[in-house]
């Protein structure tokens, strides 16, 4: 709004000390290089172990994205139990554990338990003391074949189901999708009222027979 009455015409001095109010990101390319160098140094330090951990397959939240799968934070205690692993032991062999996560379906539990079993079958476990190998450690032949894995450990793949081409029949042409959906919604909405009416009518018939 312009100022009212007979005053001095405002002349705003808005170019003072602007550097303090601007956030720059000139160090972004150097940060990227530094992160890459840190990853490479860590990979060389922990070789032949992989850089990342094994992560579970989880579904994305919300109705819009829940058909997609991605890597989660860690395996649940139930999944570890189903695969025959303890929480502490799993963390020592490169498996991420998340004690907060819960399995809401049997399918996810079985899928991730199978994923753990597959990882165990592929795992080359180096002995802590090479002179005294323990039960479960890999043989010298397997140890000689060990190569450091680059990239994610058992990456999660999207399950894409593409519809196959088909001939368009008269039944498909005459199908009224909008009307069918509306009808299904109405049936669901009125289910309780109709069930109550049917129960009341049945009760009235029983009373009349008496």
PDB file of C-alpha atoms in Angstrom:
ATOM      1  CA  UNK A   1       0.000   0.000   0.000  1.00  0.00           C
ATOM      2  CA  UNK A   2       1.327   3.474  -0.756  1.00  0.00           C
ATOM      3  CA  UNK A   3       1.913   5.767   2.216  1.00  0.00           C
ATOM      4  CA  UNK A   4      -0.813   8.321   2.990  1.00  0.00           C
ATOM      5  CA  UNK A   5      -0.671  12.089   3.281  1.00  0.00           C
ATOM      6  CA  UNK A   6       2.109  14.543   2.502  1.00  0.00           C
ATOM      7  CA  UNK A   7       5.280  12.633   3.455  1.00  0.00           C
ATOM      8  CA  UNK A   8       8.757  12.106   2.040  1.00  0.00           C
ATOM      9  CA  UNK A   9       8.798   9.741  -0.930  1.00  0.00           C
ATOM     10  CA  UNK A  10      10.318   6.516   0.505  1.00  0.00           C
ATOM     11  CA  UNK A  11      13.648   5.479  -0.939  1.00  0.00           C
ATOM     12  CA  UNK A  12      14.374   2.012   0.465  1.00  0.00           C
ATOM     13  CA  UNK A  13      18.016   1.106   1.028  1.00  0.00           C
ATOM     14  CA  UNK A  14      17.735  -2.653   0.488  1.00  0.00           C
ATOM     15  CA  UNK A  15      21.247  -3.378  -0.860  1.00  0.00           C
ATOM     16  CA  UNK A  16      23.034  -3.165   2.468  1.00  0.00           C
ATOM     17  CA  UNK A  17      24.780  -6.266   3.820  1.00  0.00           C
ATOM     18  CA  UNK A  18      23.022  -8.614   1.398  1.00  0.00           C
ATOM     19  CA  UNK A  19      25.763 -11.241   1.737  1.00  0.00           C
ATOM     20  CA  UNK A  20      24.502 -12.123   5.221  1.00  0.00           C
ATOM     21  CA  UNK A  21      21.051 -12.972   3.871  1.00  0.00           C
ATOM     22  CA  UNK A  22      22.132 -15.163   0.933  1.00  0.00           C
ATOM     23  CA  UNK A  23      23.014 -18.831   1.307  1.00  0.00           C
ATOM     24  CA  UNK A  24      25.601 -20.010  -1.209  1.00  0.00           C
ATOM     25  CA  UNK A  25      26.572 -23.568  -2.088  1.00  0.00           C
ATOM     26  CA  UNK A  26      29.891 -23.122  -3.859  1.00  0.00           C
ATOM     27  CA  UNK A  27      31.399 -26.042  -1.941  1.00  0.00           C
ATOM     28  CA  UNK A  28      28.965 -28.584  -3.418  1.00  0.00           C
ATOM     29  CA  UNK A  29      31.275 -29.984  -6.165  1.00  0.00           C
ATOM     30  CA  UNK A  30      34.192 -30.303  -3.733  1.00  0.00           C
ATOM     31  CA  UNK A  31      31.930 -32.015  -1.176  1.00  0.00           C
ATOM     32  CA  UNK A  32      30.905 -34.528  -3.844  1.00  0.00           C
ATOM     33  CA  UNK A  33      34.562 -35.332  -4.593  1.00  0.00           C
ATOM     34  CA  UNK A  34      35.346 -35.624  -0.887  1.00  0.00           C
ATOM     35  CA  UNK A  35      32.459 -38.018  -0.265  1.00  0.00           C
ATOM     36  CA  UNK A  36      33.582 -40.189  -3.187  1.00  0.00           C
ATOM     37  CA  UNK A  37      37.164 -40.269  -1.903  1.00  0.00           C
ATOM     38  CA  UNK A  38      35.946 -41.174   1.598  1.00  0.00           C
ATOM     39  CA  UNK A  39      33.870 -44.056   0.184  1.00  0.00           C
ATOM     40  CA  UNK A  40      36.845 -45.331  -1.823  1.00  0.00           C
ATOM     41  CA  UNK A  41      39.148 -45.122   1.211  1.00  0.00           C
ATOM     42  CA  UNK A  42      36.647 -47.000   3.371  1.00  0.00           C
ATOM     43  CA  UNK A  43      36.151 -49.681   0.693  1.00  0.00           C
ATOM     44  CA  UNK A  44      39.932 -50.210   0.526  1.00  0.00           C
ATOM     45  CA  UNK A  45      40.171 -50.319   4.320  1.00  0.00           C
ATOM     46  CA  UNK A  46      37.454 -52.925   4.886  1.00  0.00           C
ATOM     47  CA  UNK A  47      38.145 -55.057   1.774  1.00  0.00           C
ATOM     48  CA  UNK A  48      37.050 -57.715   0.858  1.00  0.00           C
ATOM     49  CA  UNK A  49      33.905 -56.863   2.837  1.00  0.00           C
ATOM     50  CA  UNK A  50      31.200 -54.954   0.888  1.00  0.00           C
ATOM     51  CA  UNK A  51      30.746 -51.264   1.590  1.00  0.00           C
ATOM     52  CA  UNK A  52      27.008 -51.459   2.308  1.00  0.00           C
ATOM     53  CA  UNK A  53      24.785 -53.730   4.392  1.00  0.00           C
ATOM     54  CA  UNK A  54      22.018 -56.105   3.399  1.00  0.00           C
ATOM     55  CA  UNK A  55      18.663 -54.276   3.578  1.00  0.00           C
ATOM     56  CA  UNK A  56      15.110 -55.695   3.584  1.00  0.00           C
ATOM     57  CA  UNK A  57      12.519 -55.317   0.827  1.00  0.00           C
ATOM     58  CA  UNK A  58       9.707 -53.023   1.977  1.00  0.00           C
ATOM     59  CA  UNK A  59       6.668 -51.387   0.385  1.00  0.00           C
ATOM     60  CA  UNK A  60       6.504 -47.606   0.152  1.00  0.00           C
ATOM     61  CA  UNK A  61       3.875 -45.928   2.376  1.00  0.00           C
ATOM     62  CA  UNK A  62       0.567 -44.359   1.225  1.00  0.00           C
ATOM     63  CA  UNK A  63      -2.009 -45.644  -1.229  1.00  0.00           C
ATOM     64  CA  UNK A  64      -0.319 -43.899  -4.168  1.00  0.00           C
ATOM     65  CA  UNK A  65       3.054 -45.647  -3.864  1.00  0.00           C
ATOM     66  CA  UNK A  66       2.381 -48.877  -1.937  1.00  0.00           C
ATOM     67  CA  UNK A  67       2.695 -51.046  -5.057  1.00  0.00           C
ATOM     68  CA  UNK A  68       6.375 -50.063  -5.311  1.00  0.00           C
ATOM     69  CA  UNK A  69       9.119 -51.725  -3.292  1.00  0.00           C
ATOM     70  CA  UNK A  70      12.391 -50.290  -2.043  1.00  0.00           C
ATOM     71  CA  UNK A  71      15.208 -51.092   0.384  1.00  0.00           C
ATOM     72  CA  UNK A  72      14.299 -50.538   4.037  1.00  0.00           C
ATOM     73  CA  UNK A  73      16.354 -49.536   7.087  1.00  0.00           C
ATOM     74  CA  UNK A  74      16.816 -52.989   8.601  1.00  0.00           C
ATOM     75  CA  UNK A  75      15.345 -56.457   9.172  1.00  0.00           C
ATOM     76  CA  UNK A  76      12.862 -57.067  11.982  1.00  0.00           C
ATOM     77  CA  UNK A  77      13.584 -59.401  14.880  1.00  0.00           C
ATOM     78  CA  UNK A  78      10.846 -61.757  13.594  1.00  0.00           C
ATOM     79  CA  UNK A  79      12.518 -61.994  10.165  1.00  0.00           C
ATOM     80  CA  UNK A  80      15.885 -62.767  11.760  1.00  0.00           C
ATOM     81  CA  UNK A  81      14.267 -65.443  13.927  1.00  0.00           C
ATOM     82  CA  UNK A  82      12.597 -67.026  10.881  1.00  0.00           C
ATOM     83  CA  UNK A  83      15.997 -67.158   9.130  1.00  0.00           C
ATOM     84  CA  UNK A  84      17.674 -68.668  12.216  1.00  0.00           C
ATOM     85  CA  UNK A  85      19.827 -65.641  13.090  1.00  0.00           C
ATOM     86  CA  UNK A  86      20.269 -63.727  16.328  1.00  0.00           C
ATOM     87  CA  UNK A  87      20.217 -59.934  16.429  1.00  0.00           C
ATOM     88  CA  UNK A  88      23.822 -59.567  17.623  1.00  0.00           C
ATOM     89  CA  UNK A  89      25.235 -62.165  15.215  1.00  0.00           C
ATOM     90  CA  UNK A  90      23.394 -60.644  12.223  1.00  0.00           C
ATOM     91  CA  UNK A  91      24.993 -57.253  12.877  1.00  0.00           C
ATOM     92  CA  UNK A  92      28.464 -58.815  12.719  1.00  0.00           C
ATOM     93  CA  UNK A  93      27.971 -60.332   9.237  1.00  0.00           C
ATOM     94  CA  UNK A  94      26.752 -57.231   7.381  1.00  0.00           C
ATOM     95  CA  UNK A  95      22.990 -57.432   7.994  1.00  0.00           C
ATOM     96  CA  UNK A  96      21.130 -54.252   8.984  1.00  0.00           C
ATOM     97  CA  UNK A  97      18.751 -54.707  11.953  1.00  0.00           C
ATOM     98  CA  UNK A  98      15.829 -52.401  12.823  1.00  0.00           C
ATOM     99  CA  UNK A  99      14.173 -53.329  16.119  1.00  0.00           C
ATOM    100  CA  UNK A 100      11.392 -50.721  15.618  1.00  0.00           C
ATOM    101  CA  UNK A 101      10.025 -52.154  12.371  1.00  0.00           C
ATOM    102  CA  UNK A 102       7.046 -54.533  12.560  1.00  0.00           C
ATOM    103  CA  UNK A 103       5.792 -57.112  10.056  1.00  0.00           C
ATOM    104  CA  UNK A 104       2.207 -56.346   9.091  1.00  0.00           C
ATOM    105  CA  UNK A 105       1.817 -59.308   6.730  1.00  0.00           C
ATOM    106  CA  UNK A 106       2.983 -62.904   6.464  1.00  0.00           C
ATOM    107  CA  UNK A 107       4.115 -62.239   2.872  1.00  0.00           C
ATOM    108  CA  UNK A 108       6.681 -59.584   3.871  1.00  0.00           C
ATOM    109  CA  UNK A 109       7.957 -61.803   6.693  1.00  0.00           C
ATOM    110  CA  UNK A 110       8.455 -64.780   4.354  1.00  0.00           C
ATOM    111  CA  UNK A 111       9.993 -62.638   1.585  1.00  0.00           C
ATOM    112  CA  UNK A 112      12.637 -61.089   3.850  1.00  0.00           C
ATOM    113  CA  UNK A 113      13.324 -64.371   5.670  1.00  0.00           C
ATOM    114  CA  UNK A 114      13.995 -65.949   2.266  1.00  0.00           C
ATOM    115  CA  UNK A 115      16.229 -62.977   1.384  1.00  0.00           C
ATOM    116  CA  UNK A 116      18.270 -63.583   4.545  1.00  0.00           C
ATOM    117  CA  UNK A 117      18.612 -67.298   3.774  1.00  0.00           C
ATOM    118  CA  UNK A 118      19.796 -66.514   0.239  1.00  0.00           C
ATOM    119  CA  UNK A 119      22.360 -64.052   1.650  1.00  0.00           C
ATOM    120  CA  UNK A 120      23.593 -66.690   4.102  1.00  0.00           C
ATOM    121  CA  UNK A 121      24.039 -69.209   1.267  1.00  0.00           C
ATOM    122  CA  UNK A 122      26.152 -66.730  -0.749  1.00  0.00           C
ATOM    123  CA  UNK A 123      28.131 -65.435   2.241  1.00  0.00           C
ATOM    124  CA  UNK A 124      31.881 -66.061   2.488  1.00  0.00           C
ATOM    125  CA  UNK A 125      32.658 -65.765   6.198  1.00  0.00           C
ATOM    126  CA  UNK A 126      36.285 -65.097   7.124  1.00  0.00           C
ATOM    127  CA  UNK A 127      37.473 -66.649  10.433  1.00  0.00           C
ATOM    128  CA  UNK A 128      38.436 -64.305  13.275  1.00  0.00           C
ATOM    129  CA  UNK A 129      41.507 -66.466  13.912  1.00  0.00           C
ATOM    130  CA  UNK A 130      42.800 -68.167  10.743  1.00  0.00           C
ATOM    131  CA  UNK A 131      44.605 -70.824  12.831  1.00  0.00           C
ATOM    132  CA  UNK A 132      41.420 -71.776  14.712  1.00  0.00           C
ATOM    133  CA  UNK A 133      38.437 -71.650  12.310  1.00  0.00           C
ATOM    134  CA  UNK A 134      35.064 -71.963  13.996  1.00  0.00           C
ATOM    135  CA  UNK A 135      31.835 -73.634  12.914  1.00  0.00           C
ATOM    136  CA  UNK A 136      30.202 -71.707  10.068  1.00  0.00           C
ATOM    137  CA  UNK A 137      33.452 -70.178   8.736  1.00  0.00           C
ATOM    138  CA  UNK A 138      34.215 -70.616   5.045  1.00  0.00           C
ATOM    139  CA  UNK A 139      36.787 -73.060   3.714  1.00  0.00           C
ATOM    140  CA  UNK A 140      40.219 -71.884   2.412  1.00  0.00           C
ATOM    141  CA  UNK A 141      39.055 -72.594  -1.177  1.00  0.00           C
ATOM    142  CA  UNK A 142      36.054 -70.269  -0.744  1.00  0.00           C
ATOM    143  CA  UNK A 143      38.204 -67.608   0.930  1.00  0.00           C
ATOM    144  CA  UNK A 144      40.557 -67.568  -2.053  1.00  0.00           C
ATOM    145  CA  UNK A 145      37.600 -66.755  -4.364  1.00  0.00           C
ATOM    146  CA  UNK A 146      36.391 -63.780  -2.271  1.00  0.00           C
ATOM    147  CA  UNK A 147      36.082 -60.536  -4.255  1.00  0.00           C
ATOM    148  CA  UNK A 148      34.805 -57.219  -2.904  1.00  0.00           C
ATOM    149  CA  UNK A 149      31.282 -56.449  -4.082  1.00  0.00           C
ATOM    150  CA  UNK A 150      30.722 -53.053  -5.689  1.00  0.00           C
ATOM    151  CA  UNK A 151      27.310 -51.420  -5.430  1.00  0.00           C
ATOM    152  CA  UNK A 152      24.360 -52.464  -3.271  1.00  0.00           C
ATOM    153  CA  UNK A 153      24.233 -55.872  -1.595  1.00  0.00           C
ATOM    154  CA  UNK A 154      21.486 -57.867  -3.358  1.00  0.00           C
ATOM    155  CA  UNK A 155      19.765 -54.780  -4.866  1.00  0.00           C
ATOM    156  CA  UNK A 156      15.970 -54.573  -4.699  1.00  0.00           C
ATOM    157  CA  UNK A 157      14.278 -55.054  -8.089  1.00  0.00           C
ATOM    158  CA  UNK A 158      10.884 -53.618  -8.957  1.00  0.00           C
ATOM    159  CA  UNK A 159       8.212 -56.201  -9.795  1.00  0.00           C
ATOM    160  CA  UNK A 160       6.558 -54.892 -12.964  1.00  0.00           C
ATOM    161  CA  UNK A 161       3.490 -56.728 -14.248  1.00  0.00           C
ATOM    162  CA  UNK A 162       2.711 -55.574 -17.763  1.00  0.00           C
ATOM    163  CA  UNK A 163      -0.735 -56.410 -19.174  1.00  0.00           C
ATOM    164  CA  UNK A 164      -0.595 -58.648 -22.234  1.00  0.00           C
ATOM    165  CA  UNK A 165      -2.146 -57.638 -25.535  1.00  0.00           C
ATOM    166  CA  UNK A 166      -5.588 -59.141 -26.087  1.00  0.00           C
ATOM    167  CA  UNK A 167      -8.442 -58.979 -28.535  1.00  0.00           C
ATOM    168  CA  UNK A 168     -11.163 -56.477 -27.595  1.00  0.00           C
ATOM    169  CA  UNK A 169     -14.391 -58.475 -27.165  1.00  0.00           C
ATOM    170  CA  UNK A 170     -17.980 -57.234 -27.088  1.00  0.00           C
ATOM    171  CA  UNK A 171     -18.069 -57.901 -23.359  1.00  0.00           C
ATOM    172  CA  UNK A 172     -15.143 -55.498 -22.832  1.00  0.00           C
ATOM    173  CA  UNK A 173     -16.741 -52.898 -25.092  1.00  0.00           C
ATOM    174  CA  UNK A 174     -20.059 -53.025 -23.230  1.00  0.00           C
ATOM    175  CA  UNK A 175     -18.514 -52.992 -19.748  1.00  0.00           C
ATOM    176  CA  UNK A 176     -19.435 -49.795 -17.889  1.00  0.00           C
ATOM    177  CA  UNK A 177     -16.535 -49.166 -15.531  1.00  0.00           C
ATOM    178  CA  UNK A 178     -17.814 -45.959 -13.905  1.00  0.00           C
ATOM    179  CA  UNK A 179     -21.247 -47.390 -13.202  1.00  0.00           C
ATOM    180  CA  UNK A 180     -19.746 -50.594 -11.749  1.00  0.00           C
ATOM    181  CA  UNK A 181     -17.505 -48.627  -9.377  1.00  0.00           C
ATOM    182  CA  UNK A 182     -20.414 -46.407  -8.261  1.00  0.00           C
ATOM    183  CA  UNK A 183     -22.572 -49.455  -7.658  1.00  0.00           C
ATOM    184  CA  UNK A 184     -19.837 -51.182  -5.633  1.00  0.00           C
ATOM    185  CA  UNK A 185     -19.389 -48.046  -3.501  1.00  0.00           C
ATOM    186  CA  UNK A 186     -23.138 -47.825  -2.920  1.00  0.00           C
ATOM    187  CA  UNK A 187     -23.318 -51.514  -1.901  1.00  0.00           C
ATOM    188  CA  UNK A 188     -20.504 -50.997   0.591  1.00  0.00           C
ATOM    189  CA  UNK A 189     -22.024 -47.796   1.984  1.00  0.00           C
ATOM    190  CA  UNK A 190     -25.513 -49.277   2.399  1.00  0.00           C
ATOM    191  CA  UNK A 191     -24.384 -52.737   3.571  1.00  0.00           C
ATOM    192  CA  UNK A 192     -24.945 -52.052   7.289  1.00  0.00           C
ATOM    193  CA  UNK A 193     -28.365 -50.399   6.809  1.00  0.00           C
ATOM    194  CA  UNK A 194     -29.597 -53.229   4.551  1.00  0.00           C
ATOM    195  CA  UNK A 195     -28.313 -55.905   6.925  1.00  0.00           C
ATOM    196  CA  UNK A 196     -30.135 -54.188   9.822  1.00  0.00           C
ATOM    197  CA  UNK A 197     -33.352 -53.954   7.806  1.00  0.00           C
ATOM    198  CA  UNK A 198     -33.126 -57.646   6.876  1.00  0.00           C
ATOM    199  CA  UNK A 199     -32.529 -58.592  10.534  1.00  0.00           C
ATOM    200  CA  UNK A 200     -35.483 -56.448  11.683  1.00  0.00           C
ATOM    201  CA  UNK A 201     -37.753 -57.949   9.020  1.00  0.00           C
ATOM    202  CA  UNK A 202     -36.721 -61.450  10.081  1.00  0.00           C
ATOM    203  CA  UNK A 203     -37.417 -60.580  13.738  1.00  0.00           C
ATOM    204  CA  UNK A 204     -40.900 -59.253  12.796  1.00  0.00           C
ATOM    205  CA  UNK A 205     -41.683 -62.479  10.909  1.00  0.00           C
ATOM    206  CA  UNK A 206     -40.655 -64.543  13.941  1.00  0.00           C
ATOM    207  CA  UNK A 207     -42.932 -62.432  16.175  1.00  0.00           C
ATOM    208  CA  UNK A 208     -45.883 -62.869  13.784  1.00  0.00           C
ATOM    209  CA  UNK A 209     -45.446 -66.644  13.723  1.00  0.00           C
ATOM    210  CA  UNK A 210     -45.566 -66.745  17.513  1.00  0.00           C
TER     211      UNK A 210
END
